[in-house]
Amino acid sequence: MKYEIVIGLEVHVELKTQSKIFCSCSTRFGEPPNTNCCPVCSGMPGALPVINKKVIDYAIKAGLATNCTIADFTRMDRKNYFYPDLPGAYQISQMDFPICKNGHIDIETEDLDKRIRINRIHMEEDAGKLVHSEYSDDSLVDYNRAGTPLIEIVTEPDISNGDEAKVFLEKLKAILEFIEVSDCKMQEGSLRADVNLSVRPAGQKEFGIRTEMKNLNSFKAVTRAIEYESKRHIYELETGGSIIQETRRWDDVKGKSYSMRTKEQAEDYRYFPDPNLMPIHIDAGWIEGIRSQLPQLPHIRKEKYITQYNLPPYDAAILTSSKILSDFFEESIKFSRNYKGVSNWIMGELLRLLKSEDDDIEAIPYKPEYLGTLVNLIDDKTINTNIGKKVFMESFKENKDPALIVKEQDLAPVSDEGELLDIIRKIIGQNPGSAADYRGGKKKALGFLMGQIMRETKGKADPVFVRDLLTGELEKKE
Amino acid sequence: MNLNMLSIKQLNRGFDKKEFTPSRMIKNNGEAIKNHNEKFNFYINTFEDEALKKAGNMPERKSPLSGIGVAVSDCILTRGYKTTCGSKMLKDFVGPYDGTAFLKIMEAGSILLGKANVAEFAMGLDTENSSFGRTINPFKEDLSADGAPVAVALGGAVWALASDDGGTLRQNAASLNLVGLKPTYGLVSRYGLIGSTSSLGQIGSITRTVEDSALILGIIAGYDPKDSTSIKAPAKDYMARIDHGIGGLKIGVDGDILNLPQTGEHKKNLEEALKVFEDLGAIVEYVNFKTFEFLLPSYLTLAFGEAGSNMGRYDGVKYGYRTSPYRDLDEMYKKSRYEAFGDETRKRILLGTHILSKEQYDSYYLNAMKARRLIREEYDDMFKKYDLIAGPAAASKVDGGSGYDELLPSLAANICGLPAITVPCGITPSGLPSGLQLLGQRLSEETLLRSARAFEQRTPFINHKPREVQI
């Protein structure tokens, strides 16, 4: 029997505001435990929440960037449950009136193009962290993270396999990074994905029973978990077993999912509107204000690079994989018309120098104008490619105008034919053996002579030109 | 003249004329505490020594409250002093911050004399379910009362900062022959008010005279960025028109409340009081509210629902009482909460949890919110015809009924967020003082104050004191 896999994702994204969602504590990561806390985010008696407007702005931004409708009326609700990392015994979230609804992200995989619909985006606060003591049975609670603002993005069950899930997440991450609402580092926990998965016989309309998987810490883990879980569902159904609706924990090391909840009933969170917070009315002016600040999104830029700048899709994809890179490219091409050339330098030399420090590009400490200038210097043959590489290294290190470097160090190529012939003849004269080898048929001897000549010119000659002149000279004599 | 029964205004005049000093008054308060607190149990914790030192060190008087001793209800956070909220759960809890209203009165120069006894987590009109025992009403010793007004009545403070979630402040002010003012919801910050409800309560004042409550309102009212439900209303001088009287005002009298068995013993005093209003030039008419039957069910549903959620944070994890020993997290939660909460608190939490449960939410909480809207609309309509709604401030427990019927005179103010004031209007045959409650539209405190003052000035009732303080 053929089965169809039906997947929906719930993605939690940490917003990179400076303050928490309901108090003015800092969201800075990595501080000593319980130092970024106040009565509000540590659940003290009598403390009250006050919403951080930036969080609403960022949620609207995320909604606009994913084609959602922004609600004109939205409100915060309480989700009640007991756990030590939840200081107030309720999480302030949104249930009935989420801030964004009915969006979509279009994805392209190897097999097809597909639209993944977004059911809703809502705002909520994060819980604190539990740390289990190494020395005793105790658990320790750190409330630094409690109150960090999150948006939860819930898709419709439109995803059919692990690859689509991965592509969706990558695209979502790129969009959210581009609009600068989150740094989306899955390994650091600022982006978390839960997978809801069920299977059904191909063609059946009703959904099968679904399971939810948590603890997925990378995009690879998502695809592996989907692979495993779909097989598990199918196996159960084929062997006469049944799927229990439950939450399961993914163990990436063991490559398996394990049941988390022992009770079969879903927990009742007793949602009700938080009486300490006023409902939020969002008017067209507010939305337009944010829309006007939206940068051009990655897939739009990618299209533009392919159609307008004639870049191959591969280049376009790499350049638009990060906003910083994409912005740098767009700035650089203001100074040079050689789009492909600029692209090559960015993808090659620039990325090489940048990635030697960090995994994610935080910033590019180099003037885009300089890269444009460099490409032009090579194009108009002021310097050759080899010299170009050296000039670039120095230009990048000092953040200095390459034209200035070329001028100061007298790196202009030796292009005077007469000057070159003198050097060539001198080298031939100094190396009669090699010259004879070449004339005798050993073409490889040319390389040695070339090396000597290039060294003599301090690399400033155009190697193609030199080669022509050299072979001309060698074949001439006799 | 018993100095210990002077109003804030009278004290200020005395300070100005150098007839006596703040230190002398604080000393009097200290003596009253020494003489009466053991029997009447109005303060859970007292700070006489520190108060005396502060009174002696007063630099200059910043406001009418400077140098004057205040009782603060133990459900309001006071940094550096214990705030127990009447419960074993917070028996030794010292909060790391001040409630905004408390901060304001301290910045105005108030001197804290003690934290007053309250029902556990303010869930009740009296202190029968306080972990610290009942406070006795000196006017009728078989009755228990809230601690703050008893402190004021017996001279253990000049006035009190207290809270009103379902009438506690007003009903107790009435039963102690004092003036109680509950402001419009949102006018006074709730930051630092511990209670079990969120949409129903406000901090207010208990004073000896109406003018005193006007003085205090001017200091505690105002927008607080720390409270999202706080109103951005312009500052008012509540004293400016306080002697403008009640002439020409139209007063509606809530017939249903006046004819309840629970208010029976006060009925005669109320009817006399209404005649005084007519003498003063007000127009008095009897009215009935169609939404009367919704008052109690919607209040209880909203209050218990909110309580069920608000009380979750008392879990033994971060502060407060934690049981010992325990085997695991679940047992820690259950035992801590069971051992530290009293019967009434546990009952309300369980009911509140039931009310908010998925199956019950629509029938209870959602319907209560709808009923609340209807009640509010009816009061809004009524306030287009009447300036004030009058009625008895307090009610007594009567056998039968729901067990919460005595809340009825108070509830409209909490449900609709309306301001209300109570002023003494007589003594019942059993010796219990009666209070006249005036209810106004939102932000009509000025009208309430001048009306109450007109009545107060026309009648002798504010001079009635408990036997313990009579000379």
XYZ file of N, CA and C in Angstrom, chain B residues 241-340:
300
model
N -13.166 71.421 44.591
C -14.618 71.668 44.613
C -15.327 70.840 45.676
N -14.564 70.453 46.713
C -15.121 69.492 47.665
C -16.251 70.076 48.514
N -16.349 71.406 48.573
C -17.445 72.001 49.343
C -18.578 72.501 48.465
N -18.612 72.045 47.220
C -19.653 72.514 46.309
C -21.012 71.883 46.560
N -21.092 70.943 47.490
C -22.395 70.410 47.896
C -23.017 69.469 46.882
N -24.251 69.090 47.188
C -24.915 68.046 46.410
C -26.167 68.576 45.713
N -26.420 69.900 45.871
C -27.652 70.469 45.318
C -27.810 70.190 43.834
N -29.012 69.766 43.449
C -29.300 69.560 42.039
C -28.886 68.208 41.515
N -28.113 67.455 42.291
C -27.692 66.142 41.790
C -28.844 65.158 41.880
N -28.882 64.261 40.912
C -29.944 63.242 40.892
C -29.379 61.938 41.416
N -30.003 61.401 42.436
C -29.505 60.162 43.047
C -30.491 59.024 42.830
N -30.001 57.921 42.272
C -30.825 56.723 42.126
C -30.534 55.795 43.290
N -31.560 55.221 43.895
C -31.339 54.296 45.002
C -31.632 52.885 44.525
N -30.676 51.997 44.681
C -30.823 50.624 44.208
C -31.785 49.872 45.139
N -33.030 49.750 44.694
C -34.072 49.130 45.510
C -33.778 47.680 45.852
N -33.222 46.936 44.880
C -32.940 45.518 45.135
C -31.953 45.351 46.282
N -30.927 46.159 46.293
C -29.910 46.048 47.337
C -30.495 46.484 48.676
N -31.276 47.568 48.662
C -31.810 48.094 49.912
C -32.764 47.111 50.578
N -33.421 46.287 49.763
C -34.420 45.374 50.324
C -33.917 43.959 50.539
N -32.619 43.751 50.433
C -32.066 42.422 50.701
C -32.177 42.097 52.191
N -32.413 40.833 52.510
C -32.378 40.479 53.939
C -31.019 40.815 54.571
N -29.942 40.728 53.755
C -28.607 40.966 54.296
C -28.374 42.413 54.715
N -29.158 43.342 54.145
C -28.942 44.742 54.515
C -30.037 45.251 55.443
N -30.884 44.334 55.860
C -32.034 44.700 56.679
C -31.727 45.574 57.883
N -30.643 45.220 58.599
C -30.387 45.975 59.838
C -29.958 47.411 59.575
N -29.521 47.688 58.325
C -29.088 49.053 58.013
C -30.177 49.873 57.334
N -31.290 49.255 57.021
C -32.267 49.903 56.142
C -32.778 51.232 56.705
N -33.077 51.232 57.976
C -33.629 52.444 58.568
C -32.626 53.599 58.469
N -31.359 53.319 58.799
C -30.337 54.370 58.719
C -30.171 54.896 57.303
N -30.293 53.976 56.347
C -30.170 54.382 54.949
C -31.300 55.312 54.538
N -32.506 54.936 54.948
C -33.661 55.753 54.550
C -33.580 57.150 55.162
N -33.101 57.205 56.397
C -32.880 58.512 57.025
C -31.836 59.316 56.264
N -30.793 58.629 55.856
C -29.710 59.302 55.130
C -30.215 59.902 53.820
N -31.085 59.166 53.151
C -31.605 59.658 51.879
C -32.446 60.912 52.095
N -33.120 60.978 53.234
C -33.888 62.187 53.542
C -32.936 63.370 53.695
N -31.792 63.132 54.306
C -30.787 64.199 54.454
C -30.358 64.707 53.074
N -30.181 63.781 52.145
C -29.807 64.194 50.794
C -30.862 65.101 50.182
N -32.109 64.736 50.414
C -33.183 65.570 49.860
C -33.153 66.950 50.491
N -32.936 66.978 51.814
C -32.803 68.270 52.495
C -31.690 69.100 51.890
N -30.639 68.446 51.495
C -29.480 69.149 50.946
C -29.683 69.583 49.501
N -30.814 69.214 48.927
C -31.110 69.688 47.575
C -30.952 68.650 46.492
N -30.695 67.402 46.868
C -30.577 66.364 45.844
C -31.962 65.792 45.529
N -32.065 65.240 44.344
C -33.314 64.575 43.945
C -33.095 63.073 44.103
N -33.934 62.419 44.878
C -33.746 60.997 45.173
C -34.873 60.172 44.575
N -34.519 59.156 43.793
C -35.523 58.259 43.212
C -35.091 56.815 43.384
N -36.088 55.912 43.479
C -35.754 54.489 43.584
C -35.659 53.876 42.200
N -34.664 53.014 42.006
C -34.472 52.365 40.703
C -34.249 50.871 40.886
N -34.460 50.136 39.808
C -34.137 48.709 39.803
C -33.311 48.381 38.574
N -32.383 47.478 38.750
C -31.520 47.080 37.647
C -31.954 45.720 37.117
N -32.143 45.646 35.807
C -32.536 44.368 35.185
C -31.427 43.338 35.358
N -30.174 43.812 35.428
C -29.037 42.890 35.482
C -28.663 42.506 36.910
N -29.509 42.864 37.871
C -29.211 42.577 39.269
C -28.875 41.102 39.488
N -29.632 40.208 38.851
C -29.424 38.775 39.090
C -28.082 38.285 38.520
N -27.441 39.076 37.647
C -26.145 38.651 37.100
C -24.983 39.029 38.007
N -25.224 39.973 38.931
C -24.108 40.523 39.695
C -23.278 39.443 40.382
N -23.936 38.659 41.203
C -23.178 37.689 41.990
C -22.595 36.569 41.128
N -23.375 35.923 40.269
C -22.772 34.846 39.479
C -21.615 35.320 38.597
N -21.765 36.496 37.974
C -20.659 36.916 37.103
C -19.446 37.291 37.936
N -19.679 37.954 39.072
C -18.540 38.309 39.911
C -17.797 37.064 40.379
N -18.528 36.115 40.924
C -17.876 34.920 41.467
C -17.135 34.163 40.371
N -17.743 34.078 39.189
C -17.099 33.357 38.093
C -15.797 34.032 37.685
N -15.866 35.347 37.480
C -14.665 36.073 37.055
C -13.612 36.028 38.158
N -14.039 36.271 39.401
C -13.081 36.324 40.506
C -12.421 34.967 40.727
N -13.221 33.914 40.739
C -12.640 32.600 40.997
C -11.781 32.146 39.820
N -12.253 32.434 38.601
C -11.466 32.071 37.419
C -10.103 32.737 37.453
N -10.090 34.044 37.703
C -8.815 34.762 37.762
C -7.966 34.249 38.909
N -8.616 33.964 40.036
C -7.870 33.463 41.190
C -7.199 32.131 40.857
N -7.941 31.246 40.217
C -7.381 29.938 39.875
C -6.074 30.072 39.109
N -5.991 31.092 38.253
C -4.774 31.294 37.475
C -3.725 32.103 38.239
N -4.169 33.200 38.892
C -3.226 34.072 39.596
C -2.524 33.361 40.741
N -3.193 32.393 41.349
C -2.608 31.739 42.511
C -1.599 30.662 42.124
N -1.445 30.424 40.829
C -0.519 29.383 40.384
C 0.930 29.657 40.746
N 1.287 30.941 40.821
C 2.689 31.259 41.060
C 3.159 30.883 42.461
N 2.216 30.601 43.377
C 2.617 30.198 44.737
C 2.786 28.684 44.723
N 3.983 28.280 44.338
C 4.205 26.863 44.076
C 5.369 26.275 44.863
N 5.948 27.070 45.741
C 7.052 26.562 46.544
C 8.381 26.527 45.812
N 8.407 26.989 44.552
C 9.660 26.914 43.800
C 10.560 28.113 44.089
N 9.959 29.326 44.010
C 10.808 30.520 43.978
C 10.895 31.227 45.328
N 9.831 31.263 46.086
C 9.762 32.024 47.334
C 8.577 31.478 48.108
N 8.459 31.907 49.350
C 7.310 31.463 50.125
C 7.466 30.049 50.671
N 6.370 29.497 51.097
C 6.376 28.230 51.794
C 6.679 27.059 50.861
N 7.579 26.199 51.298
C 7.806 24.947 50.574
C 7.762 23.816 51.589
N 7.040 22.777 51.263
C 6.882 21.655 52.172
C 8.203 20.892 52.330
N 8.255 20.081 53.358
C 9.419 19.236 53.557
C 8.999 18.071 54.429
N 9.362 16.811 54.144
C 10.112 16.407 52.966
C 9.186 16.169 51.771
N 9.757 15.931 50.592
C 8.945 15.562 49.436
C 9.765 14.665 48.530
N 9.054 13.801 47.806
C 9.766 12.809 46.994
C 10.098 13.326 45.604
N 9.191 14.120 45.056
C 9.401 14.582 43.677
C 8.679 15.905 43.476
N 8.774 16.427 42.262
C 8.206 17.732 41.948
C 6.710 17.782 42.203
N 6.025 16.767 41.743
C 4.570 16.723 41.884
C 4.162 16.812 43.354
N 4.856 16.038 44.190
C 4.519 16.038 45.608
C 4.860 17.391 46.233
N 5.939 17.987 45.797
C 6.305 19.297 46.330
C 5.217 20.313 46.045
N 4.751 20.310 44.792
C 3.684 21.245 44.420
C 2.451 21.013 45.282
N 2.001 19.766 45.315
C 0.722 19.468 45.961
C 0.782 19.734 47.453
N 1.813 19.249 48.099
C 1.882 19.398 49.551
C 2.100 20.861 49.953
N 2.969 21.554 49.241
C 3.220 22.966 49.595
C 1.933 23.759 49.522
N 1.222 23.602 48.411
C 0.007 24.398 48.231
C -1.092 23.953 49.190
N -1.185 22.662 49.427
C -2.218 22.197 50.354
C -1.952 22.691 51.769
N -0.691 22.603 52.180
C -0.353 22.964 53.562
C -0.389 24.462 53.809
N -0.075 25.249 52.798
C 0.044 26.687 53.044
C -1.220 27.482 52.755
